[in-house]
CSV table of C-alpha atoms in Angstrom, one decimal:
chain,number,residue,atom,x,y,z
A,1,UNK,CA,8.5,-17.9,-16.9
A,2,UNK,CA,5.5,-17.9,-14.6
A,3,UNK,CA,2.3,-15.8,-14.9
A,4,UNK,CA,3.3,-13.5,-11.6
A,5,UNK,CA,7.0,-12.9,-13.2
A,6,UNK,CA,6.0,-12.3,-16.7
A,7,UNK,CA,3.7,-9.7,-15.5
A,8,UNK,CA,6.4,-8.1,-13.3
A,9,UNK,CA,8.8,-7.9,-16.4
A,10,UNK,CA,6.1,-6.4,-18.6
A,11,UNK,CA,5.4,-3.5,-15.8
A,12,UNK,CA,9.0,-2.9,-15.3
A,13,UNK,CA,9.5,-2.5,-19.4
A,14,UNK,CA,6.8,-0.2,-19.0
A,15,UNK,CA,7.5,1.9,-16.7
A,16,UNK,CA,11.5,2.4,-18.4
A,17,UNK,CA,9.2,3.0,-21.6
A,18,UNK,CA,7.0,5.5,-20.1
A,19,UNK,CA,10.0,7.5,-18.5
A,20,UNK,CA,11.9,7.4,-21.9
A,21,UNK,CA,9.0,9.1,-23.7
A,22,UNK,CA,8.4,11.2,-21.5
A,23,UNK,CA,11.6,12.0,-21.5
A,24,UNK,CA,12.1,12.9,-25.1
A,25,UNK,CA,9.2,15.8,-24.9
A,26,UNK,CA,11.0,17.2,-21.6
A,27,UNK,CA,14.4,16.0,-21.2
A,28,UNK,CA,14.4,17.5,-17.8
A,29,UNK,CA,12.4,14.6,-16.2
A,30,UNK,CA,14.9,12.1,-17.3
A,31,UNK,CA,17.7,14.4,-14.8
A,32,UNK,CA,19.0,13.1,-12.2
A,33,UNK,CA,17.0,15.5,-10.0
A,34,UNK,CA,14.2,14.7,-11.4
A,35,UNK,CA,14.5,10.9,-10.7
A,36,UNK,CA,15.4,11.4,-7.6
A,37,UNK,CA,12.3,13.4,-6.7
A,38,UNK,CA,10.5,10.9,-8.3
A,39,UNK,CA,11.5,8.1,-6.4
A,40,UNK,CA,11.3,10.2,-3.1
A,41,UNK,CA,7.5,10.5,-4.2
A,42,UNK,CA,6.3,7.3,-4.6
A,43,UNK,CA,8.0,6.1,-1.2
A,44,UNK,CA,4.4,6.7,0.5
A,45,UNK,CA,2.5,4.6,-1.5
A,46,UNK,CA,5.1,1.8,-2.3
A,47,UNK,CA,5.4,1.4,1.5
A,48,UNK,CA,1.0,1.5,2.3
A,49,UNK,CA,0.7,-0.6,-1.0
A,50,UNK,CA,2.9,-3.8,0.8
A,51,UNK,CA,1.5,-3.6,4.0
A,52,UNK,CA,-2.1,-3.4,1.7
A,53,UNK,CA,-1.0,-6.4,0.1
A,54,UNK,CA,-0.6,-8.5,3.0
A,55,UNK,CA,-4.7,-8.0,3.7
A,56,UNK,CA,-5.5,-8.1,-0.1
A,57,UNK,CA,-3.9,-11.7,-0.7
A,58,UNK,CA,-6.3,-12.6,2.4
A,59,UNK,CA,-9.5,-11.6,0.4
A,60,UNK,CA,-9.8,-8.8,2.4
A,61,UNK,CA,-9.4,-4.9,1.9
A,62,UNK,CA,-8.1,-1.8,4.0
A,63,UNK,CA,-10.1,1.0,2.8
A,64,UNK,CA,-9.5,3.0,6.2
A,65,UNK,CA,-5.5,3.1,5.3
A,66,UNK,CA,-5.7,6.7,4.4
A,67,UNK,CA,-8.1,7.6,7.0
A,68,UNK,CA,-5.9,6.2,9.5
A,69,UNK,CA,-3.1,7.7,7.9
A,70,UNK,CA,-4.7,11.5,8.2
A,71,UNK,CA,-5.7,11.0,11.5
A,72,UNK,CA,-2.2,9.4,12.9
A,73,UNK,CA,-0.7,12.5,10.8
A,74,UNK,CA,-2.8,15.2,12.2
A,75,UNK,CA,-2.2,13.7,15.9
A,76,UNK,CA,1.6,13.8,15.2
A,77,UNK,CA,1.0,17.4,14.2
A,78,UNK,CA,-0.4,18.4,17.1
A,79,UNK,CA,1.9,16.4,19.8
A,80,UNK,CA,4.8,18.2,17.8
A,81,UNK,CA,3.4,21.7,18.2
A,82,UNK,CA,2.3,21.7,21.5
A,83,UNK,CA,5.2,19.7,22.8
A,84,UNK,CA,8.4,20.7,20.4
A,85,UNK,CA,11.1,19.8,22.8
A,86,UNK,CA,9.8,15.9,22.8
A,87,UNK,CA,11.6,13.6,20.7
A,88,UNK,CA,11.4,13.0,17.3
A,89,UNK,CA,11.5,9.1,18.2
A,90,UNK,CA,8.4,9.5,20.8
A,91,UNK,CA,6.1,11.3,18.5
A,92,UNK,CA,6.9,8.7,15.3
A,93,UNK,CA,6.2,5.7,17.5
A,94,UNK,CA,3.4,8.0,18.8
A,95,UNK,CA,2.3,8.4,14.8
A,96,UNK,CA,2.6,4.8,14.5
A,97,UNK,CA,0.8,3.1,17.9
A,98,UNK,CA,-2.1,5.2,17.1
A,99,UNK,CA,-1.9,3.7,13.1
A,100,UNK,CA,-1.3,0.0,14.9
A,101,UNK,CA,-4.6,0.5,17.0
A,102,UNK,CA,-7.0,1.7,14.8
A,103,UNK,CA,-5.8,-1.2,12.4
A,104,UNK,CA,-6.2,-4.2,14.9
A,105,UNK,CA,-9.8,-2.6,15.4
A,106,UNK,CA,-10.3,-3.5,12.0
A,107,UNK,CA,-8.2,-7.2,12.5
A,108,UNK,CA,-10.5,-7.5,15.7
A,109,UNK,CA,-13.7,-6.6,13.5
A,110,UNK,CA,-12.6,-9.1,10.9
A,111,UNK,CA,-10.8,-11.2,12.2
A,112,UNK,CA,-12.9,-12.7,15.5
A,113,UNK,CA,-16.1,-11.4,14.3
A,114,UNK,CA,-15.8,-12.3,11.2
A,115,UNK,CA,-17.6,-9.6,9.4
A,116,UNK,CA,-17.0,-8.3,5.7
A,117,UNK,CA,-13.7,-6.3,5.1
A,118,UNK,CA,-15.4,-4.0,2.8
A,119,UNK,CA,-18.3,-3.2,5.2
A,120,UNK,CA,-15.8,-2.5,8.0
A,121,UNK,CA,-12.9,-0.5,7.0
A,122,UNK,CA,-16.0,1.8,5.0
A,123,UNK,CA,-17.3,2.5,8.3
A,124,UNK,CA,-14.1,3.1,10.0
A,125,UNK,CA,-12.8,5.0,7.1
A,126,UNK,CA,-15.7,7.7,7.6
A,127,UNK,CA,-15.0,7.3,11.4
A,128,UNK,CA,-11.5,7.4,11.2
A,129,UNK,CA,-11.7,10.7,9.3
A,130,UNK,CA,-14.4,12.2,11.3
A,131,UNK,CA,-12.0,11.9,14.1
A,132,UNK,CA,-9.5,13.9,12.0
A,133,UNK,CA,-11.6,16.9,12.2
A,134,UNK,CA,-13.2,16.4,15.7
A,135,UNK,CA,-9.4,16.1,17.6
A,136,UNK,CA,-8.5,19.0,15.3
A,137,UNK,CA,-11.3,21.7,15.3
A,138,UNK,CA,-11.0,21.9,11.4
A,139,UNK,CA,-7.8,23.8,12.5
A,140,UNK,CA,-4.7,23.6,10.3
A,141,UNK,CA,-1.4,22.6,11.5
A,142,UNK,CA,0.9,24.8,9.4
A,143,UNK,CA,4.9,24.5,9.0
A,144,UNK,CA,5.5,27.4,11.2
A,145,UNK,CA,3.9,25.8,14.3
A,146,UNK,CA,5.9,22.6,13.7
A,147,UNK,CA,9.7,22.0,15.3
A,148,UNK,CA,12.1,22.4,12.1
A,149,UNK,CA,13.5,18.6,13.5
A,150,UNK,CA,9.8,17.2,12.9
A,151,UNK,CA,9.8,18.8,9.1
A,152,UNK,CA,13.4,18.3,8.1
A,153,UNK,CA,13.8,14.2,8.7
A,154,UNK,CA,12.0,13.3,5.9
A,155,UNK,CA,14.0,14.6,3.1
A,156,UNK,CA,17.3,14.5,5.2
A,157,UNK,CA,19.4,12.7,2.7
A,158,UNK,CA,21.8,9.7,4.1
A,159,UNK,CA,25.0,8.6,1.4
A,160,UNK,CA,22.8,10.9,-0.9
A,161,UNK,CA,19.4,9.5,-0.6
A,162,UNK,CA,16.8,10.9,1.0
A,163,UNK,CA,15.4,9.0,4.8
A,164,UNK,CA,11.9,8.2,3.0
A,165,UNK,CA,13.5,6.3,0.5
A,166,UNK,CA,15.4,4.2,3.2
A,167,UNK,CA,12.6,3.7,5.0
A,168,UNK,CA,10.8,2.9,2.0
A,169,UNK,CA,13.7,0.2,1.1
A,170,UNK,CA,13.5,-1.2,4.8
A,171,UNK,CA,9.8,-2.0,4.4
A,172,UNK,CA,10.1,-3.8,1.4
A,173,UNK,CA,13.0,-5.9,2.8
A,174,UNK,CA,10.4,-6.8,5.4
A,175,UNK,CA,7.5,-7.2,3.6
A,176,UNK,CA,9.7,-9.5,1.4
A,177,UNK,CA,11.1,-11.7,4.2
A,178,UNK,CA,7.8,-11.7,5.6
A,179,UNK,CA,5.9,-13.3,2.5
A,180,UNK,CA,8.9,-15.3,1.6
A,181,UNK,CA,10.2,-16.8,4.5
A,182,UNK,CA,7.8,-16.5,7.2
A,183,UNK,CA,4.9,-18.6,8.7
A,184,UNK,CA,2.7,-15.7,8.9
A,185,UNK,CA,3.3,-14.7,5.4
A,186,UNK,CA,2.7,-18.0,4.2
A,187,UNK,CA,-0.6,-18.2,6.2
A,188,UNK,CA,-1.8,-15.4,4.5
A,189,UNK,CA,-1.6,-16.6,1.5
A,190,UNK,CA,-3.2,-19.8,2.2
A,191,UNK,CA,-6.0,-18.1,3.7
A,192,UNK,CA,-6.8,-16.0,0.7
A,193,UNK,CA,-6.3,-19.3,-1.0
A,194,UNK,CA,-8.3,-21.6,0.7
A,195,UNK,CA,-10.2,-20.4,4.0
A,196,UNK,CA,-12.1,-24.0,4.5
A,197,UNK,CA,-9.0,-25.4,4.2
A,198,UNK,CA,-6.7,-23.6,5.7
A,199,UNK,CA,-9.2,-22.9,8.7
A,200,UNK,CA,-9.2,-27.4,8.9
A,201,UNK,CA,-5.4,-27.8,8.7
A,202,UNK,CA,-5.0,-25.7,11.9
A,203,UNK,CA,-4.3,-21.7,11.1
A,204,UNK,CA,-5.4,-19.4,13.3
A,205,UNK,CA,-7.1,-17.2,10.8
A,206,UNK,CA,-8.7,-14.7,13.4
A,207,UNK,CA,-5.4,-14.0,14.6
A,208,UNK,CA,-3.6,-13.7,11.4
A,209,UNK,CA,-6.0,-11.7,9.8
A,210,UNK,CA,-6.0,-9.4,13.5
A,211,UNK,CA,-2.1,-8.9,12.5
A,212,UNK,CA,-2.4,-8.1,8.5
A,213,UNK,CA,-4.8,-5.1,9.3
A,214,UNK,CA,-2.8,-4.2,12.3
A,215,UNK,CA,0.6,-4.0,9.8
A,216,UNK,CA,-1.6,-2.1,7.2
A,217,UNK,CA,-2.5,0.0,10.1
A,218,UNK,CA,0.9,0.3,11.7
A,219,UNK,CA,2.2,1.6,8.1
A,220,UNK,CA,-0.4,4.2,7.8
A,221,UNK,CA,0.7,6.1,10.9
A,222,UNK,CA,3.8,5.6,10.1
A,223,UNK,CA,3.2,7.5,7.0
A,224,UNK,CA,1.1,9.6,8.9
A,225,UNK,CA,3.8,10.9,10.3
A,226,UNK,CA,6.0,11.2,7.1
A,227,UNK,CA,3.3,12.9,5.0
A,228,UNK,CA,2.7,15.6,7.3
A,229,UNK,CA,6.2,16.2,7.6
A,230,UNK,CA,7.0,15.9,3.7
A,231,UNK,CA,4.5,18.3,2.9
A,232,UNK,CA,4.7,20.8,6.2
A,233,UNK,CA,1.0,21.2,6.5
A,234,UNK,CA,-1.5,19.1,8.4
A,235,UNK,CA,-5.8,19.9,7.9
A,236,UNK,CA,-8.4,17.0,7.6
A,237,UNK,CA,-8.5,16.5,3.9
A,238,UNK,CA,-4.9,14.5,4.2
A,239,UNK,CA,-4.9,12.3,1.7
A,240,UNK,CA,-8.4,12.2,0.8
A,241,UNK,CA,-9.2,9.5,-1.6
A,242,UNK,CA,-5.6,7.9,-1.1
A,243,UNK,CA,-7.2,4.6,-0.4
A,244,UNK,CA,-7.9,3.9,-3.8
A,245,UNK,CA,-4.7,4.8,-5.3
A,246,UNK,CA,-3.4,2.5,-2.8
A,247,UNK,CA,-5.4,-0.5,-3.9
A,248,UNK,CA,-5.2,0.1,-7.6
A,249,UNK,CA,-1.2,0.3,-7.4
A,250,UNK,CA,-1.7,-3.3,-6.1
A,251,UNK,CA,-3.9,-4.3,-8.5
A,252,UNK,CA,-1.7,-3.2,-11.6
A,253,UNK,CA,1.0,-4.7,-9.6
A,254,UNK,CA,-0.3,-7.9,-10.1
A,255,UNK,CA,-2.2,-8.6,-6.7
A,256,UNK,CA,-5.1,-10.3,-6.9
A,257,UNK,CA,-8.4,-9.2,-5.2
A,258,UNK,CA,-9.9,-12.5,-5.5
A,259,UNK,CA,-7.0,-13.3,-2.8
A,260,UNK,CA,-3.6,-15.6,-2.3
A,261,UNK,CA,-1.8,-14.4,-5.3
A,262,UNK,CA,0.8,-11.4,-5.5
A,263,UNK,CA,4.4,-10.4,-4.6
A,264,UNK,CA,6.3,-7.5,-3.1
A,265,UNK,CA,7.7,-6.6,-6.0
A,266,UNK,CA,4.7,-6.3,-7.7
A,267,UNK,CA,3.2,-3.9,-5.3
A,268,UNK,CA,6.6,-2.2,-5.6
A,269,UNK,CA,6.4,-1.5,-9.3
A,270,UNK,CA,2.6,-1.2,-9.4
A,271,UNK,CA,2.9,1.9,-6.8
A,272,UNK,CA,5.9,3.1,-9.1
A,273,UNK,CA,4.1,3.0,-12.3
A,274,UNK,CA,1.6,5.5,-10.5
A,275,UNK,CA,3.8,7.6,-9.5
A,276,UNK,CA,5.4,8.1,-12.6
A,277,UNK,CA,2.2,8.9,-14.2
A,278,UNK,CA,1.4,11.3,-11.5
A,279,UNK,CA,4.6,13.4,-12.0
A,280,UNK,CA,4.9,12.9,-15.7
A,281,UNK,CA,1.3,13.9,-17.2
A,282,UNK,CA,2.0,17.3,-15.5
A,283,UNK,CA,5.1,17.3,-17.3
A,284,UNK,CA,3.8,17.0,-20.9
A,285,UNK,CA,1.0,19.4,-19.8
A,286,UNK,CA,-1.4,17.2,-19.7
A,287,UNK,CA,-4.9,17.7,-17.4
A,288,UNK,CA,-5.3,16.2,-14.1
A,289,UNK,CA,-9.0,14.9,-15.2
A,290,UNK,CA,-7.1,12.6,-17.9
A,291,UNK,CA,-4.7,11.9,-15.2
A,292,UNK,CA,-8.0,10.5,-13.6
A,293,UNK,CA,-9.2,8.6,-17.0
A,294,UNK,CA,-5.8,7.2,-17.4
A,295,UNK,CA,-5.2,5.8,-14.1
A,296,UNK,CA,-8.7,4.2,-14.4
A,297,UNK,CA,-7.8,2.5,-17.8
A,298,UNK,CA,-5.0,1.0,-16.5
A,299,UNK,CA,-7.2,-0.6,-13.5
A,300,UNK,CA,-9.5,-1.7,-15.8
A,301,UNK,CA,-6.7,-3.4,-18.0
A,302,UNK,CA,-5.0,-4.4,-15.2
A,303,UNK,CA,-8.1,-6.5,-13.3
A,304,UNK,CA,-8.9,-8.0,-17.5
A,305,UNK,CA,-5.7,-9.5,-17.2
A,306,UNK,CA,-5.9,-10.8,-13.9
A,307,UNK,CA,-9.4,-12.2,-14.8
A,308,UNK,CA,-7.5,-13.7,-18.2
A,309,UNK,CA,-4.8,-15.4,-15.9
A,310,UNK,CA,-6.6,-16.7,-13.2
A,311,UNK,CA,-9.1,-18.6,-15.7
A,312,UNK,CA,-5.9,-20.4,-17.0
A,313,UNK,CA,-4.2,-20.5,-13.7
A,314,UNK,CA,-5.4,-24.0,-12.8
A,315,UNK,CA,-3.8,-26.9,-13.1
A,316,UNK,CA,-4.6,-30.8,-13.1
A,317,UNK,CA,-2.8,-32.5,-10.4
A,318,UNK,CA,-4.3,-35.6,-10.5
A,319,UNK,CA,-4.9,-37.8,-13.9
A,320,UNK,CA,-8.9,-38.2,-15.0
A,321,UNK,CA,-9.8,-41.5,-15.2
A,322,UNK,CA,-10.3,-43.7,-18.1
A,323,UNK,CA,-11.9,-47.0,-17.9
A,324,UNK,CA,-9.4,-50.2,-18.0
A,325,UNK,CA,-9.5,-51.1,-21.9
A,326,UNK,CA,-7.9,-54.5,-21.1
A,327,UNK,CA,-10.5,-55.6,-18.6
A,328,UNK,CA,-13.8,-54.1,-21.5
């Protein structure tokens, strides 16, 4: 069993084990219900965690996801009110061209001028939320002045399951053809593998890395749109701090930072492992400040083990020399 699949069963077992103890001190959170609302919300993150993975095995980071995110939202909110009999198609692909550009202005920042992920998405992430407030007037969007079309498709439940979970579903799908069985995907990770090399065997980084920020981008108004709507309510503190729960549900999901390392279904059960915290400390009653303390543990394990693996990751591929015996 390899390093990436051993760390994926472990999580999994985890997160079963977690839900089960939980569930003997409230059996109420093991109820159907209660799993079901569970699952509907970790959607969000699950679905900006992939599209965060695809820049993260690249080296690089998205810190403007939930940023973009509040401001493709709050534009959503306002093109809904002001306009109710448009479309509920036009003002998601609305939610999710304005999530597409402000991404590829990262990719474009990266990407051709090669400057440092971390350095960029900061600033656009204060920009990007600045914006928030400046298109909005520090005006709240409340439920009332939304068309009841634009709140109910969220949680409109297809065969029994709510839309954001199928949506969620259909991302992953992607996100897994994309790494598995996809020339971009595979670029990707050979970039956060090897830039010098995979820069001299012909891959158009700037370009690749213009697309990964533009998906991470394209996600986030996507969501945008669908956290708005979930919740009813738009203002400029949407998601505030989201950005990190995003990255560390990679992290714990076994996604490297140091780059070219991580699956989809790690992101997948990091993001869920998050989310069950997140609804089951309430639960047992315990305070949202450990919530905090806990979640940060768990990084902190989560980047030890990385650290662990990756110094016995490497492998000899070719055999050492040893002088010829029968020649001395």
């Amino acid at each position: 069993m390899t390093i990436l699949k051993r760390r994926e069963t472990l999580l999994a077992c985890s997160i079963v084990v977690l839900i089960l103890l939980v569930g003997l001190r409230s059996p109420v959170f093991v109820s159907p219900a209660s799993l079901g609302n569970l699952l509907t919300d970790s959607t969000l993150l699950v679905m900006l965690a992939l599209t965060q993975m695809l820049v993260i095995v690249t080296r690089g980071v998205d810190l403007s996801v939930a940023s973009n995110l509040a401001l493709s939202g709050m534009m959503a909110a306002l093109l809904a009110s002001r306009y109710p009999a448009l479309p509920l198609v036009a003002v998601m692909l609305a939610a999710a061209t304005i999530g597409l550009a402000l991404g590829l202005v990262n990719g474009w920042l990266i990407g051709w001028l090669e400057l440092p992920p971390i350095v960029v998405t900061l600033g656009t992430m204060s920009v990007y939320r600045g914006l928030v407030f400046v298109l909005s007037g520090g005006a709240w969007v409340s439920s009332h002045q939304m068309p009841q079309h634009f709140i109910a498709f969220p949680l409109t439940r297809l065969l029994g399951i709510t839309h954001l979970v199928w949506i969620a579903a259909a991302v992953a799908l992607a996100a897994w053809f994309v790494t598995r069985h996809s020339r971009f995907g595979r670029d990707l990770y050979a970039i956060g593998n090897a830039p010098s090399c995979a820069r001299y065997v012909g891959i158009p980084m700037a370009r690749r890395l213009l697309w990964a920020y533009g998906l991470s981008g394209l996600m986030a108004g996507l969501c945008g749109y669908l956290w708005v709507a979930r919740y009813a309510v738009a203002y400029t503190e949407i998601a505030y701090g989201f950005e990190f729960t995003v990255i560390a549900a990679c992290v714990i999901g076994g996604i490297s930072i140091a780059g070219g390392s991580g699956t989809v279904l790690g992101a997948v059960l990091g993001a869920l492992f998050l989310a069950v915290i997140g609804n089951a400390l309430p639960v047992v009653q315990v305070s949202p400040f450990w919530q905090s303390a806990l979640t940060g543990i768990v990084i902190l394990a989560a980047v030890l083990i990385n650290a662990r693996d990756g110094k016995h990751g490497g492998r000899q591929i070719l055999p050492l020399h040893q002088p010829d015996r029968s020649t001395a």
